[in-house]
mmCIF file of N, CA and C in Angstrom:
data_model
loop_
_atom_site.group_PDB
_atom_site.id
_atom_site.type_symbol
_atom_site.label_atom_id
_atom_site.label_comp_id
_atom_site.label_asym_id
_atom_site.label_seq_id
_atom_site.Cartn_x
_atom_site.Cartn_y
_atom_site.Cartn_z
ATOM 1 N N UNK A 112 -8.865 -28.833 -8.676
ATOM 2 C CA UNK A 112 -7.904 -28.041 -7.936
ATOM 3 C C UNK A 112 -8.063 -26.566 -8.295
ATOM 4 N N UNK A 113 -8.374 -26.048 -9.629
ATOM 5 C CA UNK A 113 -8.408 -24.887 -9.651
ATOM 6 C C UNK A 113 -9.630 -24.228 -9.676
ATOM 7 N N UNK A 114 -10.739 -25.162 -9.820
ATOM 8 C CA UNK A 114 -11.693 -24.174 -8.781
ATOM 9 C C UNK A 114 -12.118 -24.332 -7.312
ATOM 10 N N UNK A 115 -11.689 -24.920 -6.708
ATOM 11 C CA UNK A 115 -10.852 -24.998 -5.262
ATOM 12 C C UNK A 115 -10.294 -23.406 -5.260
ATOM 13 N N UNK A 116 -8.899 -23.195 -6.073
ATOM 14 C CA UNK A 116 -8.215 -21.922 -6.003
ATOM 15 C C UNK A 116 -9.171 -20.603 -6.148
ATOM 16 N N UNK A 117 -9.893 -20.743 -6.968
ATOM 17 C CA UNK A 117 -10.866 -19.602 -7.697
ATOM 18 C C UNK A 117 -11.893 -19.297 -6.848
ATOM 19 N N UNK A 118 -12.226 -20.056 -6.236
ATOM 20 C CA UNK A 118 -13.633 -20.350 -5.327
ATOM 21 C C UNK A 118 -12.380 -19.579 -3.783
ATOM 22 N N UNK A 119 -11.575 -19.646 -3.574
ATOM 23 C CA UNK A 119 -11.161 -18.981 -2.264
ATOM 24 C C UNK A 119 -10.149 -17.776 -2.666
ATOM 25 N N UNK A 120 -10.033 -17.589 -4.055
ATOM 26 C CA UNK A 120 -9.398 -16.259 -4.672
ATOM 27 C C UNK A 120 -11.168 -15.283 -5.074
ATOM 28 N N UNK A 121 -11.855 -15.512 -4.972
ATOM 29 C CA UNK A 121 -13.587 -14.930 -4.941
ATOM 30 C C UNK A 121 -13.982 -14.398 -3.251
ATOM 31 N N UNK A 122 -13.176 -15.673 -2.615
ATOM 32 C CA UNK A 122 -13.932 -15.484 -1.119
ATOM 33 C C UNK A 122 -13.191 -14.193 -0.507
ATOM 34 N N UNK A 123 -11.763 -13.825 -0.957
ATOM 35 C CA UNK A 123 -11.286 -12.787 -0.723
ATOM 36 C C UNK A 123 -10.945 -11.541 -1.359
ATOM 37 N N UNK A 124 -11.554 -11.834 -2.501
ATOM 38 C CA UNK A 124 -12.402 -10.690 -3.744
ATOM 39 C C UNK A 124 -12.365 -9.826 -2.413
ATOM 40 N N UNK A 125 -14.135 -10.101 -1.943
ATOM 41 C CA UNK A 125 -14.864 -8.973 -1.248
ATOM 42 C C UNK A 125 -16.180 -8.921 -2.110
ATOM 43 N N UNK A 126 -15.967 -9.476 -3.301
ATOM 44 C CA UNK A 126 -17.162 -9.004 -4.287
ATOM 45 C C UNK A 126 -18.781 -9.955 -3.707
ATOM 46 N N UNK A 127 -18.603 -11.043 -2.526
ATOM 47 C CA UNK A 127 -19.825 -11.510 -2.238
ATOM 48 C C UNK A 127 -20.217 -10.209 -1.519
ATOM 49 N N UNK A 128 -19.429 -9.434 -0.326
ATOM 50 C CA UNK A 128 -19.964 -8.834 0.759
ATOM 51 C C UNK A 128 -21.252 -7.922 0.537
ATOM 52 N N UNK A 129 -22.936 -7.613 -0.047
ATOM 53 C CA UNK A 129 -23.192 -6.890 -0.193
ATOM 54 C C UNK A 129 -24.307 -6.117 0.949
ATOM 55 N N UNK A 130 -24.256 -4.622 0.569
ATOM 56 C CA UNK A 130 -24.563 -3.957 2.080
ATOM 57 C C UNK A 130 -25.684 -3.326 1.257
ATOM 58 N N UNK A 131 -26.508 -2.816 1.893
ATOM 59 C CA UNK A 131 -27.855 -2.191 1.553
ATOM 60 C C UNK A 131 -29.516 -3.031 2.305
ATOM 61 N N UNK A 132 -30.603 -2.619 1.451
ATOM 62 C CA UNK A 132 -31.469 -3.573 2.234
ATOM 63 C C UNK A 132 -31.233 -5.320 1.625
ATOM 64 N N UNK A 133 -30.833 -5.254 0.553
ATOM 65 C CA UNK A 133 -31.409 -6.805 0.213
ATOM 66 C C UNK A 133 -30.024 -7.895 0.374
ATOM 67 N N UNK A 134 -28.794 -6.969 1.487
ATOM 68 C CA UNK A 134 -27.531 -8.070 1.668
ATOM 69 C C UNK A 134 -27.264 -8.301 3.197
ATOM 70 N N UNK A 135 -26.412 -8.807 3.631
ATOM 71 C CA UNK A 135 -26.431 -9.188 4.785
ATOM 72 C C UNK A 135 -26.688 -10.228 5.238
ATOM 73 N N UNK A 136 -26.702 -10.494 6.287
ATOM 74 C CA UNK A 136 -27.768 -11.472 7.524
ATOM 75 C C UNK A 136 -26.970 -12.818 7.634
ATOM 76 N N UNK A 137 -27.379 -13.300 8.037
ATOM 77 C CA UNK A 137 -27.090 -14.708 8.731
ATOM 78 C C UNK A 137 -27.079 -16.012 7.123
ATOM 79 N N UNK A 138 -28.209 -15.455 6.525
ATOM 80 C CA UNK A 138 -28.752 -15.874 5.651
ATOM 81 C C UNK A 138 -27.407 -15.944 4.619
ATOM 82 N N UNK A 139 -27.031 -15.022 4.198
ATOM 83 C CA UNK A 139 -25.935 -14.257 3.153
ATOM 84 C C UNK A 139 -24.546 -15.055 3.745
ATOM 85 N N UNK A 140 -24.205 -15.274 5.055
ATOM 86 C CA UNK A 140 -23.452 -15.681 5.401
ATOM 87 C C UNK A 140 -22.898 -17.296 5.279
ATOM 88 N N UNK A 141 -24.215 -17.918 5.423
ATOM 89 C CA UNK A 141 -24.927 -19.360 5.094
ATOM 90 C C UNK A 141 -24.561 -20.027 3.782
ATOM 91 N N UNK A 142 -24.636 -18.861 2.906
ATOM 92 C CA UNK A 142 -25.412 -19.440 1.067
ATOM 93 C C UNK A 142 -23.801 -19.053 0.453
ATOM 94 N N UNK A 143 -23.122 -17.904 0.595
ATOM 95 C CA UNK A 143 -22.071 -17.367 -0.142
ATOM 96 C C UNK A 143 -21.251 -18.001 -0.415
ATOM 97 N N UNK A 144 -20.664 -19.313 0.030
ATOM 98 C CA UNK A 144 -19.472 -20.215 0.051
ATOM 99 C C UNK A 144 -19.775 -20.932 -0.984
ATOM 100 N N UNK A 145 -21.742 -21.034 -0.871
ATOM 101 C CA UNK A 145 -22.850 -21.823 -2.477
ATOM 102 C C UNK A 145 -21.792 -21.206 -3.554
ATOM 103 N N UNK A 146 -22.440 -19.882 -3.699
ATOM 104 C CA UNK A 146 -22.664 -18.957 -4.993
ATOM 105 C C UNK A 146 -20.673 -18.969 -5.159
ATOM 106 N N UNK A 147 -19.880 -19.101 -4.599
ATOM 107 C CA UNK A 147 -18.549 -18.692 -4.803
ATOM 108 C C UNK A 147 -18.239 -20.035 -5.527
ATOM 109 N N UNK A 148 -18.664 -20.869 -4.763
ATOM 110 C CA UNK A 148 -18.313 -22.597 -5.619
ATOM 111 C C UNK A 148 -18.976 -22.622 -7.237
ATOM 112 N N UNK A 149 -20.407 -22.126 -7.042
ATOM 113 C CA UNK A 149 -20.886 -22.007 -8.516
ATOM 114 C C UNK A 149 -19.932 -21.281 -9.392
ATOM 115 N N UNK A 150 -19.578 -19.798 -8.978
ATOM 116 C CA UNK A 150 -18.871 -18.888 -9.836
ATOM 117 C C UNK A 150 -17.578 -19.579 -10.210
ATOM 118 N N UNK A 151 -16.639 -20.316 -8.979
ATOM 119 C CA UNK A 151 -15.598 -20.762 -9.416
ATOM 120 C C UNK A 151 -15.530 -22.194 -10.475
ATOM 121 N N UNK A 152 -16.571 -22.857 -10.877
ATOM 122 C CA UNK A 152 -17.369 -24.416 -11.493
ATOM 123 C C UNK A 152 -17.395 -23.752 -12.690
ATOM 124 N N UNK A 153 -17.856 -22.483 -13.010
ATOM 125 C CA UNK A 153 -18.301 -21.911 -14.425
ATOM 126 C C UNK A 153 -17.435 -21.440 -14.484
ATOM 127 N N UNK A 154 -16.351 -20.281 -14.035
ATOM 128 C CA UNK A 154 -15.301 -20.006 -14.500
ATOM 129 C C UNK A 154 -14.166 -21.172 -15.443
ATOM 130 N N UNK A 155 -13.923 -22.435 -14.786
ATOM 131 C CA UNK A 155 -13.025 -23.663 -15.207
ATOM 132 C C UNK A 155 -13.624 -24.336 -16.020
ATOM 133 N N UNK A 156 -15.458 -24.215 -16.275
ATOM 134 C CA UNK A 156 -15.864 -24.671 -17.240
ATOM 135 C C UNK A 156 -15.883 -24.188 -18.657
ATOM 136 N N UNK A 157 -15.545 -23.123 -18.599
ATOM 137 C CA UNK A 157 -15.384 -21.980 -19.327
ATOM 138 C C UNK A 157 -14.091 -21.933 -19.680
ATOM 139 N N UNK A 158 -13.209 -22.502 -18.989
ATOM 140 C CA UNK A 158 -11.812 -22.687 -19.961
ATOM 141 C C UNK A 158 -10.654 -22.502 -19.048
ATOM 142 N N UNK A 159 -11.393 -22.074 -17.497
ATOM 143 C CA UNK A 159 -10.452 -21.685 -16.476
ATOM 144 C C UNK A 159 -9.708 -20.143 -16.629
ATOM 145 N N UNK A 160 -8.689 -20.472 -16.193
ATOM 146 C CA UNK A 160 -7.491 -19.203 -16.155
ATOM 147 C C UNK A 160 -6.108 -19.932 -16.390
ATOM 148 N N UNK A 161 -6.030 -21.011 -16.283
ATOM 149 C CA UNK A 161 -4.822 -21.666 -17.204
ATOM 150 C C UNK A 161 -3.820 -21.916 -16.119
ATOM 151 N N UNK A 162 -4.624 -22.611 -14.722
ATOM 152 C CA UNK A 162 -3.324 -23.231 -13.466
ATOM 153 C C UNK A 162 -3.676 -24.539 -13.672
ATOM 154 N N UNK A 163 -4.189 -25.597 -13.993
ATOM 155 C CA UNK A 163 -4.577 -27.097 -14.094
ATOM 156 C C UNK A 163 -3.249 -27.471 -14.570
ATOM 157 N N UNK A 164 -2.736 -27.260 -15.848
ATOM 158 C CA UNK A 164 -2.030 -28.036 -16.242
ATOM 159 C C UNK A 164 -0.019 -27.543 -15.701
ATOM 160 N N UNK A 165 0.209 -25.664 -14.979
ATOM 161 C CA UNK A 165 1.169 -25.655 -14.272
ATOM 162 C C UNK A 165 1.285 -26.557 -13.223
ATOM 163 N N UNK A 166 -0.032 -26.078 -12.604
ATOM 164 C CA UNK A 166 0.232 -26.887 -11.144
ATOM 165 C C UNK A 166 0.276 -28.825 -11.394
ATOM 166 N N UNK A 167 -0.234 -29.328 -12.200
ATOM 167 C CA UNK A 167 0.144 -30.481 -12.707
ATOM 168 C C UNK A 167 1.488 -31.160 -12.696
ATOM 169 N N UNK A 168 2.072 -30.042 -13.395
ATOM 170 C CA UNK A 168 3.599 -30.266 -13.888
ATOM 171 C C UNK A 168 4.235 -30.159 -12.788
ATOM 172 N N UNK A 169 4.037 -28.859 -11.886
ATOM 173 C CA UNK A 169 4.609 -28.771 -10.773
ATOM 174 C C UNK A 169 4.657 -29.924 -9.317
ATOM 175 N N UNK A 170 3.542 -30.401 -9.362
ATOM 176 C CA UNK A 170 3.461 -31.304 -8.383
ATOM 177 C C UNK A 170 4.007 -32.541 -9.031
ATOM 178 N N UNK A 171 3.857 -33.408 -10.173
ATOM 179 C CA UNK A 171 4.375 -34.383 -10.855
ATOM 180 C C UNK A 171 5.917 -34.118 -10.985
ATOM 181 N N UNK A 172 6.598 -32.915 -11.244
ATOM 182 C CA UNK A 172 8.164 -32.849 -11.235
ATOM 183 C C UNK A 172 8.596 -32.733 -12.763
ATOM 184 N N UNK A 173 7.135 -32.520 -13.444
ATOM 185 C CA UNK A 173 7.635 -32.046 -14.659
ATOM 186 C C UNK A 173 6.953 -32.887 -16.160
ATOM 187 N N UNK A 174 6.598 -34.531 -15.107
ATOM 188 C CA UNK A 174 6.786 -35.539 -16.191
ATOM 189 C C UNK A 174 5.064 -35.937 -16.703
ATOM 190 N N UNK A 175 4.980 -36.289 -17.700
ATOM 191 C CA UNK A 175 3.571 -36.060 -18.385
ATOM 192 C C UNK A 175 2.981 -37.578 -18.460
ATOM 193 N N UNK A 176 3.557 -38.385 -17.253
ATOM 194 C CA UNK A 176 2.918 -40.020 -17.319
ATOM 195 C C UNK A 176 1.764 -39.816 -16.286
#
């Protein structure tokens, strides 16, 4: 779930969009959703940002069974 979140809190970064000769195209458009899923996989592997276990609680109602 939270790199789900991370992976579409990246997609509206802006930080894939790049302009010059080597960004763009059809190509860039294709692959970026790749590279955002990777970034958001290593971010949570890495220890996350610490929503797994709120949103847990939150959807369960609190209870830790």
């Amino acid at each position: 779930m939270e790199t789900a979140f991370l992976a579409e809190m990246l997609r509206h970064s802006g930080l894939s969009a790049q302009k010059g000769p080597f960004g763009g195209g059809i190509g860039e458009e294709q692959f970026a959703s790749f590279l955002r899923d990777a970034q958001a996989g290593a971010i949570v592997s890495a220890g996350g940002i610490g929503l797994t276990e709120p949103l847990f609680r939150a959807l369960t109602g609190g209870r830790n069974d």
